Amino acid sequence: MASSVGLSLCGQVVVVRGGSRFLATSTASSDDDSLFTYDCSTAEKKSQENKGEDGPPVDQGSDTILASTFSTSGSYFALTDDSKRLILFRTKPWQCLSVRMVVRRCTALTFTASEEKVLVADKSGDVYSFSVLEPHGCGKLELGHLSMLLDVAVSPDDHFILTADRDEKIRVSWAAAPHSIEAFCLGHTEFVSRIFVVPDQPELLLSSSGDRTLRLWEYRSGRELHCCHLDTPQEPSEPWGDKRFAAARMVYWHRENCVALLGDGIPVVYIFQLDAPRRQLVYRQQLTFQHRVWDIAFEESQGLWVLQDCREDPLVLWGPVGGQWQSVPENAVLKKVSAHLRGNWAMLEGSAGMADSFSSLYKATFDNMSTYLKKKEERLQQQLEKKRRKDPPPGPNGQTKKMKSGAGP
């Protein structure tokens, strides 16, 4: 599950998406003002036919981009949209390579480390693979869950496919034989919203959930190494003060071994440090913003880019200064990208009022015992009332009065 507004950084390329469109530009130099834009509403569509002779027409979708990602090297970029399409691009230079149909609307996608395939997870719980080397090839069903998939990842050696679902599970499957399950990572008590294999610690997995925890796993054994509970923002007067939330985005900064989590529907980013030798996560700081935060991404040489709902300052940069994370002055590259966003603000502003991505995924709870006890008490009161009406109160001498049937002598 992802917001229709997103930010992606890979190498010296940045992509910002909103609605059915995305724009891409270089971060190498502020002098390079080239801009690539793409609109999914102009892409090839499958011919719409009726499901049956008298059945309703197939849902055509809105063309909204649902998920997108770069390959490891940044040479490829892929996205899926609400019209059930997988669109593959080459980035050097930018070129659309193919438009392929998927079976169902997708929730997440990732490239294999070899960049030979794109793995696409969908709402029905299936993962399909699509060839990158043969960009017009059909998809192949790799594995399936019984519940909705929310994220998919691969190990750096491409040996394992990791999937996260709505039913609190993380499954680790062998890529060569996905029916063969290596392990389950169990411990979350709500849906697993995001998973991430740490690139420089390939045996470690990070996961976030609707139970407001960030967990560290040794995923091949399914062993939980550490669990951090995310505190609710400290401003109780704010509308999100007592709100439950999941991490809508989890990103990793290799240079500082930092993990950043963006709360879904709240303008808060949590910063953690990964202490790999001790196999634990160390809480560092909570960043709070005045505007809604759409997405975050780390730029390796600079720090954390934050895409927010503010036309004057759509992009802000944060980094560690003297041991504390704080906003740092806008550089020339950031100014250039911000100028592009202001010029294409209509692409973003339509998503400002969207509902939270994960709000409908929480388990519904029913307090049946309270309802039962309340009804039982009502029945007892009704029975007592009936008994009072049937049996008159006693007389002055403690005996119940009886009505005489006739006159006395």
XYZ file of C-alpha atoms in Angstrom:
409
model
C 0.000 0.000 0.000
C 1.420 3.356 -0.987
C 0.373 6.937 -1.278
C -0.189 8.300 -4.759
C 2.549 10.882 -4.032
C 6.060 9.479 -3.801
C 9.758 10.363 -3.792
C 12.550 8.089 -5.058
C 16.297 8.723 -5.105
C 18.915 6.461 -6.660
C 22.440 7.572 -7.475
C 22.151 10.919 -9.202
C 18.507 10.634 -10.264
C 15.394 11.775 -8.392
C 11.794 10.869 -9.269
C 8.687 12.516 -7.827
C 5.279 11.065 -8.642
C 1.753 12.258 -8.086
C -1.539 11.002 -9.466
C -0.938 9.480 -12.892
C 2.286 11.432 -13.579
C 5.918 11.472 -12.532
C 8.885 13.709 -13.262
C 12.577 12.790 -13.162
C 15.686 14.931 -13.107
C 19.388 14.705 -12.264
C 20.888 15.583 -8.890
C 24.444 15.613 -10.263
C 24.526 19.333 -10.987
C 22.312 22.352 -10.539
C 23.245 23.372 -14.103
C 21.638 20.249 -15.596
C 18.046 21.446 -15.943
C 16.810 18.519 -18.070
C 13.441 17.090 -17.018
C 11.719 13.860 -18.048
C 7.970 13.602 -17.477
C 5.536 10.746 -18.064
C 1.770 10.491 -17.778
C 0.227 7.025 -17.363
C -3.052 8.257 -18.848
C -1.301 8.335 -22.231
C 0.059 4.789 -21.952
C -1.243 1.841 -23.926
C -4.394 0.308 -22.448
C -5.895 -3.136 -22.739
C -9.093 -3.200 -24.755
C -12.072 -3.290 -22.398
C -14.561 -6.060 -22.969
C -17.597 -7.209 -21.045
C -17.117 -10.029 -18.552
C -20.156 -11.768 -20.043
C -22.919 -11.138 -22.488
C -24.902 -9.114 -19.975
C -22.179 -8.548 -17.366
C -20.762 -5.170 -16.305
C -17.709 -3.807 -18.144
C -14.238 -4.378 -16.743
C -13.064 -1.637 -14.335
C -10.856 0.694 -16.362
C -9.018 2.250 -13.405
C -7.927 5.820 -12.816
C -4.285 5.557 -14.074
C -3.053 6.626 -10.607
C 0.457 5.327 -9.866
C 0.238 2.833 -6.989
C 3.905 1.874 -6.502
C 7.292 2.551 -8.102
C 10.942 1.638 -7.600
C 14.464 1.858 -9.025
C 16.695 -1.106 -9.744
C 19.798 -1.402 -7.552
C 22.096 0.377 -10.035
C 19.457 2.940 -10.997
C 19.552 1.819 -14.628
C 15.861 0.833 -14.582
C 12.682 2.261 -13.096
C 9.324 0.499 -12.873
C 5.835 1.482 -11.771
C 2.377 -0.027 -11.499
C -0.865 1.910 -11.782
C -4.550 1.648 -10.984
C -5.267 0.472 -14.525
C -3.390 -2.789 -13.811
C -0.309 -1.991 -15.847
C 3.407 -2.538 -15.208
C 5.473 0.091 -17.016
C 9.247 -0.373 -17.359
C 11.746 2.409 -18.114
C 15.430 2.687 -18.895
C 16.929 5.714 -17.110
C 20.185 6.333 -19.025
C 18.719 7.985 -21.038
C 15.054 7.884 -20.009
C 12.992 5.661 -22.283
C 9.802 3.654 -21.836
C 10.666 0.038 -22.654
C 7.309 -1.682 -22.219
C 3.741 -1.530 -20.932
C 2.465 -4.881 -19.651
C -0.795 -5.879 -18.000
C -0.899 -7.425 -14.528
C -3.649 -9.680 -13.200
C -4.683 -7.505 -10.245
C -3.899 -4.108 -8.776
C -0.468 -4.142 -7.189
C 0.641 -3.059 -3.734
C 4.448 -3.234 -4.036
C 7.224 -4.122 -6.452
C 10.997 -4.626 -6.439
C 13.801 -5.557 -8.813
C 15.952 -8.604 -8.219
C 19.576 -7.804 -7.353
C 20.680 -9.055 -10.785
C 18.163 -6.655 -12.397
C 16.887 -9.482 -14.597
C 13.353 -9.490 -13.148
C 10.740 -7.274 -11.530
C 8.707 -8.866 -8.737
C 5.175 -7.531 -8.343
C 2.981 -8.188 -5.278
C -0.781 -7.739 -5.503
C -3.877 -7.423 -3.321
C -4.862 -11.062 -3.686
C -1.592 -12.238 -2.102
C 0.273 -13.316 -5.252
C 3.766 -12.414 -6.478
C 4.449 -12.387 -10.220
C 7.836 -11.985 -11.917
C 8.342 -10.059 -15.158
C 11.500 -10.194 -17.237
C 13.587 -7.048 -17.652
C 15.773 -8.536 -20.395
C 12.638 -9.458 -22.367
C 10.561 -6.347 -21.639
C 7.451 -7.584 -23.452
C 7.367 -11.050 -21.868
C 4.358 -12.189 -19.843
C 4.386 -12.474 -16.080
C 5.031 -15.713 -14.211
C 3.310 -16.614 -10.929
C 6.017 -17.177 -8.305
C 4.176 -17.593 -4.998
C 0.950 -16.810 -3.176
C -0.403 -15.917 0.272
C -3.900 -16.336 1.650
C -4.100 -12.619 2.484
C -3.218 -9.292 0.917
C 0.488 -8.603 0.366
C 1.774 -5.201 1.486
C 5.478 -5.428 0.598
C 8.023 -7.619 -1.177
C 11.833 -7.716 -1.030
C 14.705 -9.902 -2.201
C 17.968 -10.876 -0.525
C 21.128 -9.246 -1.969
C 22.217 -12.614 -3.429
C 18.764 -13.203 -5.006
C 18.410 -16.508 -3.123
C 15.313 -15.499 -1.160
C 12.026 -13.688 -1.760
C 10.595 -12.026 1.348
C 6.924 -11.103 1.531
C 4.864 -9.235 4.145
C 1.110 -9.648 4.453
C -1.935 -8.271 6.198
C -2.099 -11.226 8.598
C 1.000 -10.233 10.590
C 3.381 -12.632 8.791
C 6.715 -12.276 7.014
C 7.521 -15.269 4.813
C 11.008 -16.151 3.574
C 10.843 -18.309 0.404
C 13.564 -19.760 -1.801
C 13.619 -17.834 -5.091
C 14.554 -20.913 -7.123
C 11.625 -22.869 -5.614
C 9.173 -20.404 -4.017
C 6.949 -23.220 -2.742
C 9.837 -24.111 -0.418
C 9.605 -21.868 2.650
C 12.817 -21.251 4.560
C 11.242 -19.480 7.557
C 8.483 -17.272 8.927
C 9.268 -14.145 10.938
C 6.449 -14.040 13.488
C 5.872 -11.528 16.261
C 3.944 -8.572 14.863
C 0.381 -8.253 16.160
C -0.961 -6.196 13.243
C -0.370 -6.084 9.483
C 3.272 -5.784 8.343
C 3.468 -2.555 6.362
C 7.135 -2.459 5.279
C 10.134 -4.812 5.075
C 13.736 -4.032 4.116
C 16.834 -6.225 3.802
C 19.879 -4.255 5.017
C 22.281 -4.105 2.020
C 25.542 -4.094 4.017
C 24.200 -6.672 6.515
C 22.513 -9.091 4.103
C 21.407 -11.491 6.848
C 19.367 -8.802 8.613
C 15.799 -7.687 7.928
C 13.916 -4.623 9.181
C 10.122 -4.629 9.439
C 7.430 -2.174 10.517
C 3.796 -2.794 11.363
C 0.444 -1.394 12.356
C 1.329 -2.476 15.908
C 3.669 0.571 16.016
C 6.879 -1.420 16.261
C 10.127 -1.545 14.295
C 11.729 -4.982 14.461
C 15.106 -6.421 13.520
C 15.285 -10.045 12.334
C 17.755 -12.700 11.351
C 15.373 -13.721 8.618
C 16.786 -17.093 7.526
C 16.078 -18.508 10.980
C 13.009 -16.332 11.615
C 14.605 -15.112 14.857
C 13.644 -11.703 16.206
C 16.740 -9.815 17.395
C 15.278 -6.529 18.635
C 11.947 -4.702 18.883
C 11.445 -0.939 19.223
C 8.067 0.559 20.114
C 7.199 3.815 18.378
C 5.841 6.400 20.761
C 2.923 8.551 19.731
C 3.923 12.185 19.052
C 4.101 14.087 22.290
C 1.624 16.869 21.432
C -1.721 15.583 22.846
C -3.543 18.657 21.547
C -2.753 17.703 17.957
C -5.324 15.632 16.010
C -2.866 12.758 15.699
C -1.926 12.733 19.397
C -3.656 9.428 20.285
C -3.901 7.959 16.797
C -2.740 4.475 15.828
C -0.431 4.450 12.821
C 1.933 2.345 10.740
C 5.131 3.220 8.919
C 4.219 4.303 5.400
C 7.871 4.475 4.386
C 11.125 2.960 5.673
C 14.473 4.108 4.234
C 18.094 3.342 5.096
C 21.212 5.545 4.970
C 24.255 3.369 4.407
C 26.777 6.076 5.304
C 25.445 6.585 8.842
C 23.668 3.220 9.334
C 20.460 5.168 9.965
C 16.869 4.014 9.534
C 14.101 6.586 8.991
C 10.408 5.739 9.412
C 7.601 7.963 8.138
C 4.339 7.603 10.044
C 1.259 7.030 7.918
C -1.022 10.068 8.051
C 1.053 11.936 10.672
C 3.814 14.537 10.016
C 6.418 12.620 12.016
C 9.673 10.850 11.048
C 11.489 8.543 13.483
C 15.267 8.151 13.286
C 17.015 4.979 14.497
C 20.641 3.839 14.382
C 21.421 0.255 13.430
C 24.055 -1.226 15.723
C 24.863 -4.285 13.617
C 27.566 -5.825 15.878
C 25.182 -5.804 18.858
C 22.194 -6.768 16.699
C 20.022 -3.933 17.948
C 18.370 -0.641 16.997
C 19.051 2.565 18.903
C 16.414 5.304 18.964
C 17.892 8.696 18.041
C 15.245 11.319 17.396
C 11.687 12.146 16.414
C 11.320 14.783 13.675
C 8.020 16.700 13.581
C 6.873 18.815 10.637
C 4.354 21.625 10.221
C 3.021 20.258 6.922
C 1.848 16.848 5.822
C 4.830 14.712 4.784
C 4.218 12.765 1.593
C 7.446 10.792 1.387
C 11.100 10.603 2.439
C 14.320 9.336 0.845
C 18.014 9.360 1.728
C 20.548 10.966 -0.590
C 23.855 9.301 0.300
C 26.025 12.426 0.239
C 23.540 14.842 1.808
C 21.000 13.284 4.153
C 17.222 12.952 4.340
C 15.071 14.537 1.639
C 11.524 15.238 2.813
C 8.696 15.790 0.312
C 5.913 17.781 1.980
C 2.578 19.405 1.201
C 3.906 22.961 0.978
C 4.153 24.726 -2.362
C 6.674 27.289 -1.094
C 9.015 24.583 0.268
C 8.040 21.227 -1.280
C 11.440 19.690 -0.488
C 13.445 20.129 2.708
C 16.758 18.563 3.694
C 17.547 17.157 7.154
C 20.812 15.787 8.479
C 22.812 15.123 11.666
C 24.522 18.256 12.957
C 26.482 17.939 16.193
C 24.732 14.700 17.098
C 21.222 16.118 16.514
C 19.103 15.885 13.387
C 17.996 19.260 12.109
C 16.964 21.088 8.966
C 19.972 22.160 6.903
C 20.110 25.021 4.383
C 18.718 24.319 0.930
C 21.447 23.653 -1.641
C 21.425 24.456 -5.363
C 20.250 20.975 -6.428
C 17.377 21.022 -3.954
C 16.370 24.477 -5.189
C 16.358 23.214 -8.782
C 14.141 20.203 -7.975
C 11.825 22.369 -5.834
C 11.410 24.770 -8.754
C 10.367 21.860 -10.998
C 7.816 20.757 -8.393
C 6.311 24.231 -8.071
C 5.963 24.326 -11.856
C 4.125 20.973 -11.751
C 2.220 21.478 -8.500
C -1.094 20.332 -9.993
C 0.455 16.841 -10.129
C 0.757 16.815 -6.329
C -1.990 18.957 -4.857
C -4.813 16.600 -5.820
C -3.488 14.088 -3.291
C -3.484 16.481 -0.325
C -6.808 15.225 1.023
C -6.279 11.507 0.556
C -7.126 9.161 3.425
C -4.451 7.223 5.271
C -3.097 4.283 3.294
C -3.420 1.655 6.041
C -6.446 2.803 8.054
C -8.697 0.036 6.697
C -6.226 -2.783 7.470
C -6.411 -2.820 11.256
C -8.104 -5.774 12.905
C -11.639 -4.997 14.043
C -12.245 -5.774 17.712
C -15.592 -6.652 19.255
C -16.237 -6.644 23.024
C -18.843 -9.398 23.077
C -18.589 -9.909 26.854
C -19.649 -6.340 27.663
C -22.658 -6.666 25.364
C -23.576 -10.027 26.924
C -23.340 -8.706 30.504
C -25.395 -5.642 29.635
C -28.183 -7.738 28.104
C -28.067 -10.155 31.043
C -28.517 -7.279 33.479
C -31.467 -5.989 31.442
C -33.104 -9.450 31.535
C -32.664 -9.695 35.314
C -34.235 -6.285 35.810
C -37.188 -7.263 33.602
C -37.685 -10.484 35.574
C -37.612 -8.611 38.906
C -40.136 -6.097 37.619
C -42.504 -8.869 36.519
C -42.185 -10.556 39.922
C -43.037 -7.315 41.742
C -46.202 -6.849 39.674
C -47.308 -10.465 40.209
C -46.730 -10.558 44.013
C -48.339 -7.575 45.929
C -46.327 -6.069 48.809
C -47.110 -7.452 52.386
C -49.617 -5.788 54.738
C -48.988 -4.043 58.093
C -48.772 -7.350 60.030
C -46.311 -8.813 57.532
C -48.964 -10.893 55.728
C -50.145 -10.460 52.215
C -53.638 -9.002 51.983
C -56.309 -11.119 50.291
C -59.397 -9.837 48.585
C -62.711 -11.166 50.039
C -64.936 -12.998 47.574
C -68.247 -11.933 49.242
C -69.831 -9.813 52.082
C -69.495 -11.046 55.693
C -72.403 -11.845 58.152
